[in-house]
Amino acid sequence: MSETTAIRALRGRLLWFVDDPHDAGEAAHRYVADGLIVIEGGIVRAAGEAGALLSSLPANAEVVDHRPHLIMPGFIDAHLHMPQTQVIASYGAQLMDWLNRYTFVEEQKLAQQGHPEKLATFLLDELLSHGTTTAVIYCSVHPQSAEALFRESERRNTRMVAGKVMMDRNAPDALTDTAASGYADSKALIERWHGKGRQLYAISPRFAVTSTPQQMEAAGRLAAEYPDCHVQTHINENRAEIAFANELYPEAGDYAGIYQRYGLLGPRSLLGHCIHMTDREWRRFAESDTVAVFCPTSNLFLGSGLFDWARARAEGVPVAVATDIGGGTSYSMLRTMSEAYKVLQLQGQSLSAFAALHAITRGNARALKLDHLIGSLEPGREADIVVLDPTAQRAMAHRLETARDLAEELFVLVTLGDERNVVATYVMGERVTPTQNSLL
Ligand code: GUN
Ligand code: ZN
């Protein structure tokens, strides 16, 4: 290791994944009870036993002692809405009413000077304080909303995937673009931000209901022109939504067929919800390697239904997990997995703590095709890291007095944990929490 660049090392209990626990069982994770992560230039250079690694550090290395806390890769959230940070916890409606009554009202405020900046600052503070270091984010229809998010993310050097929503019908006039302007504005944002530093662009037709065929075609054209951008949209969340989508596109055969027809399915396509899927739709997903995004707190809150993870696995469809703020009710990926566990329990399925922690780190990184960069503590990865204290809450410390092994401790963490268990969050090796919540 070089003597000239600053080296920082974090000491604690290391936990990360090299495989999916569902496939590889115990061999999927790496756990080092007294471990050290060595970081240089924001990149993990080594992760392993502290004893061996400490002796190889140069004299000027800074060692941060986080013992006895857990050190994991930063969490990844595969789907949320920046404009809905002030919609979260809105009472008494299912999807279509909820969009019209609450969401489309709040989203109009992003046209106001300074509002996108306020929401972007709030959102990134909130994500980082919950240990989430990468998120896939819908901004509003206004290009300046994505601009504000990317600017704030670039300032913090976080790796975010985001896009301006495209929406040219079935929404208030103040929230619609056109096929042409949605294309041009998205293209300009891609040219400006995609691959700039750590920022990545997601082409974001909101869902088939709010896009004309002309706009869907424009979104598909963007996806073809920029094949390394993600595509994000929604599908099969709610029965009324599905009926509406199929009515608008009768020739497509089914809802997934609409997106397929316009070239919007594929390995970088992240389709939110996927609850009420037909056999043919599962096949369309599997054949195109499209990612299903499971949003448990949202699906429960909006009464949408239960995501069938076992079916997705059986069909060979990759799954990502997400908060879906503000249909979702928590920024915490731990709390999200606690609700995922319950959604699966209701269907006779299960979710081990290892599988849950894999999902919000390496699992989501793989689903986003970013696992060469994030989601792990393997050397060469970007040093986005969360430090967790499973005893930080009194009820958890009390419960953990009876825990017999790591699996049990981690299950308590996943079931009861939230941002109170986050001791520190690091972005590219720099500590970024506690945040200032400067606008609150
Ligand atoms: N479908 C289309 N837009 C949205 C949204 O903002 N939230 C949710 N949960 N579903 C959607
Ligand atoms: Zn959503």
Coordinates of C-alpha atoms and ligand atoms in Angstrom, one line a residue:
M1 CA 0.0 0.0 0.0
S2 CA 1.2 3.5 -0.8
E3 CA 2.7 5.7 1.9
T4 CA 1.5 8.8 0.2
T5 CA -2.3 8.6 -0.1
A6 CA -4.4 8.7 3.0
I7 CA -5.4 5.2 4.2
R8 CA -8.4 4.8 6.5
A9 CA -9.2 1.5 8.1
L10 CA -12.5 0.5 9.9
R11 CA -12.3 -2.1 12.6
G12 CA -15.4 -4.1 13.7
R13 CA -17.4 -7.2 12.9
L14 CA -17.5 -7.4 9.1
L15 CA -20.4 -9.0 7.2
W16 CA -20.9 -9.1 3.5
F17 CA -22.0 -11.5 0.8
V18 CA -20.3 -13.3 -2.1
D19 CA -23.3 -15.3 -3.2
D20 CA -27.0 -15.6 -2.7
P21 CA -27.8 -17.4 0.6
H22 CA -30.7 -19.1 -1.2
D23 CA -28.3 -20.8 -3.6
A24 CA -25.2 -21.1 -1.5
G25 CA -26.4 -21.3 2.1
E26 CA -23.8 -20.6 4.7
A27 CA -21.1 -20.2 2.0
A28 CA -22.9 -17.1 0.7
H29 CA -21.7 -14.8 3.5
R30 CA -18.3 -13.7 4.9
Y31 CA -18.3 -12.9 8.6
V32 CA -15.1 -11.7 10.3
A33 CA -15.6 -11.3 14.1
D34 CA -12.6 -9.0 14.5
G35 CA -12.2 -7.6 11.0
L36 CA -10.6 -4.6 9.3
I37 CA -11.5 -2.9 6.1
V38 CA -8.7 -0.9 4.5
I39 CA -9.8 2.0 2.3
E40 CA -7.6 4.1 0.0
G41 CA -8.9 6.7 -2.4
G42 CA -12.5 5.8 -1.5
I43 CA -12.0 2.2 -2.6
V44 CA -11.9 -1.0 -0.5
R45 CA -8.3 -2.3 -0.8
A46 CA -8.6 -5.2 1.7
A47 CA -11.1 -6.7 4.1
G48 CA -10.3 -9.5 6.5
E49 CA -8.8 -10.4 9.9
A50 CA -7.7 -7.3 11.8
G51 CA -4.7 -9.1 13.3
A52 CA -3.1 -9.7 9.9
L53 CA -4.1 -6.5 8.2
L54 CA -3.2 -4.1 11.0
S55 CA 0.5 -5.1 10.7
S56 CA 0.5 -4.2 7.0
L57 CA -0.8 -0.7 7.5
P58 CA 1.5 2.2 7.0
A59 CA 2.3 4.2 10.2
N60 CA 0.1 7.2 9.1
A61 CA -3.0 5.1 8.5
E62 CA -6.1 6.2 10.4
V63 CA -7.8 3.3 12.2
V64 CA -11.4 3.9 13.3
D65 CA -12.5 1.4 15.9
H66 CA -16.1 0.5 15.5
R67 CA -15.9 -2.7 17.7
P68 CA -18.2 -4.4 18.6
H69 CA -20.5 -3.0 15.9
L70 CA -21.3 -4.7 12.6
I71 CA -19.8 -3.2 9.4
M72 CA -21.7 -3.9 6.2
P73 CA -21.9 -2.6 2.7
G74 CA -24.2 0.4 2.5
F75 CA -27.8 -0.4 1.8
I76 CA -29.4 -0.1 -1.6
D77 CA -33.0 1.0 -2.2
A78 CA -34.2 0.1 -5.7
H79 CA -37.3 2.3 -6.0
L80 CA -38.6 5.5 -4.4
H81 CA -40.1 8.9 -5.2
M82 CA -38.4 12.1 -4.2
P83 CA -41.6 14.2 -4.6
Q84 CA -43.4 11.9 -2.2
T85 CA -41.3 12.7 0.9
Q86 CA -44.2 14.9 1.9
V87 CA -46.9 12.4 0.7
I88 CA -45.7 9.5 2.9
A89 CA -48.5 8.6 5.4
S90 CA -51.5 10.0 3.5
Y91 CA -54.7 8.4 4.7
G92 CA -57.3 6.1 3.3
A93 CA -56.8 5.5 -0.4
Q94 CA -55.6 2.8 -2.8
L95 CA -53.4 3.5 -5.8
M96 CA -55.4 5.5 -8.3
D97 CA -57.2 7.7 -5.7
W98 CA -54.0 8.1 -3.8
L99 CA -52.2 9.3 -6.9
N100 CA -54.9 11.8 -7.7
R101 CA -55.8 13.0 -4.2
Y102 CA -52.3 13.3 -2.7
T103 CA -49.4 12.5 -5.1
F104 CA -50.3 14.6 -8.1
V105 CA -51.0 17.5 -5.8
E106 CA -47.6 17.4 -4.1
E107 CA -45.7 16.8 -7.3
Q108 CA -46.9 20.1 -8.7
K109 CA -45.0 21.9 -6.0
L110 CA -41.7 20.9 -7.6
A111 CA -42.3 23.7 -10.1
Q112 CA -41.7 26.2 -7.3
Q113 CA -38.3 27.7 -7.1
G114 CA -36.2 26.0 -4.4
H115 CA -38.6 23.2 -3.7
P116 CA -36.7 20.5 -5.7
E117 CA -33.5 21.5 -3.8
K118 CA -35.2 21.3 -0.5
L119 CA -36.5 17.8 -1.2
A120 CA -33.2 16.6 -2.6
T121 CA -31.3 17.7 0.5
F122 CA -33.9 16.2 2.8
L123 CA -34.0 12.9 0.9
L124 CA -30.2 12.4 0.8
D125 CA -29.9 13.3 4.5
E126 CA -32.7 10.8 5.3
L127 CA -31.3 8.0 3.1
L128 CA -27.8 8.3 4.5
S129 CA -29.0 8.5 8.1
H130 CA -30.8 5.2 7.4
G131 CA -27.7 3.6 6.1
T132 CA -28.8 3.7 2.4
T133 CA -26.0 4.8 0.2
T134 CA -27.5 4.1 -3.2
A135 CA -31.1 4.6 -4.3
V136 CA -33.0 4.5 -7.6
I137 CA -35.2 7.6 -7.6
Y138 CA -38.1 8.9 -9.5
C139 CA -38.1 12.7 -9.6
S140 CA -41.1 14.7 -10.8
V141 CA -41.9 15.6 -14.4
H142 CA -39.9 18.8 -14.1
P143 CA -36.4 18.4 -15.4
Q144 CA -35.2 20.7 -12.6
S145 CA -36.2 18.1 -10.1
A146 CA -33.7 15.6 -11.5
E147 CA -31.2 18.4 -11.9
A148 CA -31.5 19.2 -8.2
L149 CA -31.2 15.6 -7.1
F150 CA -28.1 15.0 -9.2
R151 CA -26.5 18.2 -8.1
E152 CA -27.0 17.3 -4.4
S153 CA -25.8 13.8 -5.0
E154 CA -22.7 14.9 -6.9
R155 CA -21.9 17.3 -4.0
R156 CA -22.0 14.4 -1.6
N157 CA -20.3 12.0 -4.0
T158 CA -23.1 9.4 -3.5
R159 CA -24.0 6.9 -6.2
M160 CA -27.6 7.6 -7.2
V161 CA -29.7 6.4 -10.1
A162 CA -32.5 8.9 -10.9
G163 CA -34.6 10.2 -13.7
K164 CA -37.3 12.8 -14.5
V165 CA -40.7 11.2 -14.8
M166 CA -42.3 11.1 -18.3
M167 CA -46.0 11.6 -18.2
D168 CA -48.2 13.0 -21.0
R169 CA -51.8 12.0 -20.1
N170 CA -54.1 11.1 -17.2
A171 CA -52.5 13.6 -14.9
P172 CA -53.1 17.3 -14.2
D173 CA -51.9 19.6 -17.0
A174 CA -49.3 21.1 -14.7
L175 CA -47.7 17.7 -14.4
T176 CA -47.6 16.6 -18.1
D177 CA -44.9 16.8 -20.6
T178 CA -45.3 15.7 -24.2
A179 CA -43.8 12.8 -26.1
A180 CA -41.3 15.2 -27.7
S181 CA -40.5 17.3 -24.6
G182 CA -40.2 14.2 -22.4
Y183 CA -37.8 12.7 -24.8
A184 CA -35.7 15.9 -25.3
D185 CA -35.6 16.7 -21.5
S186 CA -34.7 13.2 -20.6
K187 CA -32.0 13.1 -23.3
A188 CA -30.5 16.4 -22.1
L189 CA -30.4 15.1 -18.5
I190 CA -28.8 11.8 -19.7
E191 CA -26.1 13.7 -21.6
R192 CA -25.5 16.0 -18.6
W193 CA -25.6 13.5 -15.8
H194 CA -25.3 9.8 -16.8
G195 CA -21.9 8.6 -15.8
K196 CA -20.8 12.0 -14.4
G197 CA -18.9 11.1 -11.3
R198 CA -21.1 8.5 -9.6
Q199 CA -24.5 9.6 -11.1
L200 CA -26.5 7.3 -13.3
Y201 CA -29.7 8.0 -15.2
A202 CA -32.9 6.0 -15.2
I203 CA -35.4 6.6 -18.1
S204 CA -38.6 7.0 -16.2
P205 CA -42.0 6.6 -18.0
R206 CA -44.1 6.6 -14.9
F207 CA -46.5 3.8 -16.0
A208 CA -48.5 2.9 -19.1
V209 CA -51.5 4.7 -17.7
T210 CA -49.8 8.1 -17.9
S211 CA -48.0 7.8 -21.2
T212 CA -49.5 7.9 -24.7
P213 CA -48.2 5.3 -27.2
Q214 CA -46.1 8.2 -28.7
Q215 CA -44.4 8.8 -25.4
M216 CA -43.9 5.1 -24.8
E217 CA -42.2 4.9 -28.2
A218 CA -40.0 7.9 -27.2
A219 CA -39.0 6.2 -24.0
G220 CA -38.2 3.0 -25.9
R221 CA -36.1 5.1 -28.3
L222 CA -34.1 6.6 -25.4
A223 CA -33.6 3.1 -24.0
A224 CA -32.2 1.9 -27.3
E225 CA -30.0 4.9 -27.7
Y226 CA -28.7 4.7 -24.2
P227 CA -28.5 1.0 -23.4
D228 CA -26.5 1.4 -20.2
C229 CA -29.2 3.6 -18.7
H230 CA -31.7 2.0 -16.4
V231 CA -35.4 2.1 -17.2
Q232 CA -37.9 2.3 -14.3
T233 CA -41.7 2.1 -14.3
H234 CA -44.6 0.5 -12.5
I235 CA -46.7 -2.6 -13.3
N236 CA -49.4 -4.8 -11.9
E237 CA -49.8 -3.1 -8.6
N238 CA -53.5 -2.6 -8.3
R239 CA -56.5 -4.2 -10.1
A240 CA -58.0 -0.8 -11.2
E241 CA -54.7 0.3 -12.5
I242 CA -54.3 -3.0 -14.5
A243 CA -57.8 -2.6 -16.0
F244 CA -57.0 1.0 -17.0
A245 CA -53.7 0.1 -18.6
N246 CA -55.1 -2.8 -20.6
E247 CA -58.0 -0.6 -21.7
L248 CA -55.5 2.0 -23.0
Y249 CA -53.4 -0.6 -24.8
P250 CA -55.8 -3.4 -25.9
E251 CA -53.5 -4.6 -28.6
A252 CA -50.7 -5.4 -26.2
G253 CA -52.3 -8.6 -24.8
D254 CA -51.3 -7.9 -21.2
Y255 CA -49.6 -5.1 -19.1
A256 CA -46.1 -6.5 -19.5
G257 CA -46.8 -6.8 -23.2
I258 CA -47.2 -3.0 -23.4
Y259 CA -43.7 -2.4 -22.1
Q260 CA -42.3 -5.2 -24.2
R261 CA -43.9 -3.7 -27.3
Y262 CA -42.0 -0.4 -26.8
G263 CA -38.7 -2.0 -26.0
L264 CA -38.9 -1.2 -22.3
L265 CA -38.2 -4.7 -20.8
G266 CA -34.7 -5.9 -20.3
P267 CA -32.0 -6.5 -17.8
R268 CA -31.7 -2.9 -16.8
S269 CA -35.5 -2.4 -16.5
L270 CA -36.7 -2.1 -13.0
L271 CA -40.5 -2.7 -12.8
G272 CA -42.1 -1.7 -9.5
H273 CA -44.6 -4.0 -7.7
C274 CA -45.3 -7.0 -10.0
I275 CA -48.1 -8.3 -7.7
H276 CA -50.9 -9.4 -10.0
M277 CA -48.9 -11.2 -12.7
T278 CA -50.2 -13.7 -15.3
D279 CA -48.2 -16.7 -16.3
R280 CA -47.5 -15.1 -19.7
E281 CA -46.2 -11.9 -17.9
W282 CA -43.8 -13.9 -15.8
R283 CA -42.6 -15.5 -19.0
R284 CA -42.1 -12.1 -20.7
F285 CA -40.1 -11.0 -17.6
A286 CA -38.0 -14.1 -17.6
E287 CA -37.3 -14.1 -21.3
S288 CA -36.1 -10.5 -21.2
D289 CA -34.3 -10.7 -17.8
T290 CA -36.5 -7.8 -16.5
V291 CA -36.2 -7.1 -12.8
A292 CA -39.2 -7.2 -10.5
V293 CA -39.0 -4.7 -7.7
F294 CA -40.7 -5.8 -4.4
C295 CA -41.9 -2.8 -2.3
P296 CA -43.4 -4.4 0.8
T297 CA -44.4 -1.4 3.0
S298 CA -46.0 0.2 0.0
N299 CA -47.9 -2.9 -1.0
L300 CA -49.3 -3.2 2.5
F301 CA -50.0 0.5 3.0
L302 CA -51.9 0.9 -0.3
G303 CA -53.6 -2.4 0.1
S304 CA -52.1 -3.6 -3.2
G305 CA -51.4 -7.2 -2.5
L306 CA -48.7 -9.7 -1.8
F307 CA -45.5 -10.1 -3.9
D308 CA -44.8 -13.7 -4.7
W309 CA -41.0 -14.0 -4.4
A310 CA -41.0 -17.8 -4.6
R311 CA -42.8 -17.5 -8.0
A312 CA -40.3 -15.0 -9.3
R313 CA -37.5 -17.3 -8.2
A314 CA -39.1 -20.3 -9.8
E315 CA -39.6 -18.3 -13.1
G316 CA -35.9 -17.1 -13.0
V317 CA -36.9 -13.5 -12.7
P318 CA -34.5 -11.3 -10.8
V319 CA -35.9 -9.4 -7.8
A320 CA -34.9 -6.2 -6.2
V321 CA -36.3 -4.7 -3.0
A322 CA -37.3 -1.1 -2.2
T323 CA -39.1 1.3 0.1
D324 CA -41.2 3.0 -2.6
I325 CA -41.4 6.2 -0.5
G326 CA -44.1 7.6 -0.3
G327 CA -46.5 4.8 -1.0
G328 CA -44.0 3.0 1.3
T329 CA -43.9 4.0 4.9
S330 CA -40.3 3.7 6.0
Y331 CA -37.0 4.9 4.7
S332 CA -35.3 2.0 6.5
M333 CA -34.2 -1.0 4.4
L334 CA -34.2 -3.0 7.6
R335 CA -37.8 -2.2 8.3
T336 CA -38.6 -2.8 4.7
M337 CA -37.2 -6.4 5.0
S338 CA -39.1 -6.9 8.2
E339 CA -42.3 -6.2 6.3
A340 CA -41.1 -8.3 3.4
Y341 CA -40.8 -11.2 5.9
K342 CA -44.4 -10.8 6.9
V343 CA -45.6 -10.5 3.3
L344 CA -43.9 -13.8 2.6
Q345 CA -45.1 -15.4 5.8
L346 CA -48.7 -14.7 4.7
Q347 CA -48.0 -16.8 1.6
G348 CA -46.2 -19.7 3.4
Q349 CA -42.8 -18.4 2.3
S350 CA -39.9 -17.5 4.4
L351 CA -36.9 -15.1 4.4
S352 CA -33.8 -15.7 6.6
A353 CA -31.9 -12.8 8.0
F354 CA -29.0 -13.7 5.7
A355 CA -31.3 -13.6 2.7
A356 CA -32.8 -10.3 3.8
L357 CA -29.4 -8.6 4.4
H358 CA -28.2 -10.1 1.1
A359 CA -31.2 -8.6 -0.7
I360 CA -30.5 -5.0 0.5
T361 CA -26.7 -5.1 -0.3
R362 CA -25.3 -7.5 -2.9
G363 CA -28.7 -8.7 -4.1
N364 CA -29.9 -5.2 -5.1
A365 CA -26.5 -4.4 -6.5
R366 CA -26.7 -7.4 -8.8
A367 CA -30.3 -6.6 -9.8
L368 CA -29.1 -3.1 -10.7
K369 CA -26.0 -4.5 -12.6
L370 CA -23.8 -2.5 -10.3
D371 CA -22.3 -5.3 -8.2
H372 CA -18.9 -4.7 -9.7
L373 CA -19.0 -1.3 -7.9
I374 CA -21.2 -1.5 -4.8
G375 CA -23.0 -3.9 -2.5
S376 CA -20.0 -5.7 -1.1
L377 CA -16.8 -5.3 0.9
E378 CA -14.6 -7.1 -1.6
P379 CA -11.4 -5.3 -2.6
G380 CA -12.0 -2.9 -5.5
R381 CA -15.5 -2.0 -4.5
E382 CA -16.5 1.6 -3.6
A383 CA -16.3 2.1 0.1
D384 CA -20.0 2.8 0.8
I385 CA -20.5 1.4 4.2
V386 CA -23.0 1.2 7.1
V387 CA -22.0 0.5 10.7
L388 CA -24.8 -1.0 12.8
D389 CA -25.3 -1.5 16.5
P390 CA -27.9 -4.3 17.0
T391 CA -28.2 -3.3 20.6
A392 CA -29.0 0.4 20.0
Q393 CA -32.6 0.0 20.9
R394 CA -33.4 -1.0 24.5
A395 CA -35.9 -3.7 23.4
M396 CA -33.3 -5.2 21.0
A397 CA -30.5 -5.2 23.6
H398 CA -32.9 -7.0 26.0
R399 CA -33.9 -9.5 23.3
L400 CA -30.3 -10.1 22.3
E401 CA -29.4 -11.3 25.8
T402 CA -30.9 -14.6 24.7
A403 CA -29.5 -14.8 21.2
R404 CA -27.3 -17.9 20.7
D405 CA -25.6 -17.2 17.4
L406 CA -25.1 -14.8 14.6
A407 CA -28.1 -15.9 12.6
E408 CA -30.4 -15.2 15.6
E409 CA -28.7 -11.8 16.3
L410 CA -29.2 -10.8 12.6
F411 CA -32.8 -11.9 12.6
V412 CA -33.5 -9.6 15.5
L413 CA -31.7 -6.8 13.7
V414 CA -33.7 -7.3 10.5
T415 CA -37.0 -7.7 12.4
L416 CA -36.7 -4.8 14.9
G417 CA -34.0 -2.6 13.4
D418 CA -34.2 0.8 11.8
E419 CA -32.2 4.0 11.7
R420 CA -31.7 4.0 15.4
N421 CA -29.3 1.1 14.8
V422 CA -27.2 3.0 12.3
V423 CA -24.0 4.2 14.1
A424 CA -22.3 5.6 11.0
T425 CA -22.6 5.8 7.2
Y426 CA -19.5 6.1 5.0
V427 CA -19.6 7.3 1.4
M428 CA -16.4 6.4 -0.6
G429 CA -14.7 6.0 2.7
E430 CA -15.8 9.3 4.2
R431 CA -18.0 9.4 7.2
V432 CA -21.2 11.3 6.3
T433 CA -23.4 10.8 9.4
P434 CA -24.7 12.2 11.6
T435 CA -26.2 14.4 8.9
Q436 CA -27.2 18.0 9.6
N437 CA -30.7 17.8 8.4
S438 CA -30.0 21.3 7.5
L439 CA -33.5 22.2 6.2
L440 CA -35.4 20.8 9.1
Ligands
GUN1 N1 -47.8 3.8 -10.1 C1 -47.6 4.9 -10.9 N2 -47.1 5.9 -10.1 C2 -47.0 5.4 -8.9 C3 -46.5 6.0 -7.7 O1 -46.1 7.1 -7.6 N3 -46.5 5.2 -6.6 C4 -46.9 3.9 -6.7 N4 -46.9 3.1 -5.6 N5 -47.4 3.3 -7.8 C5 -47.4 4.1 -8.9
ZN2 ZN -43.3 3.8 -7.2

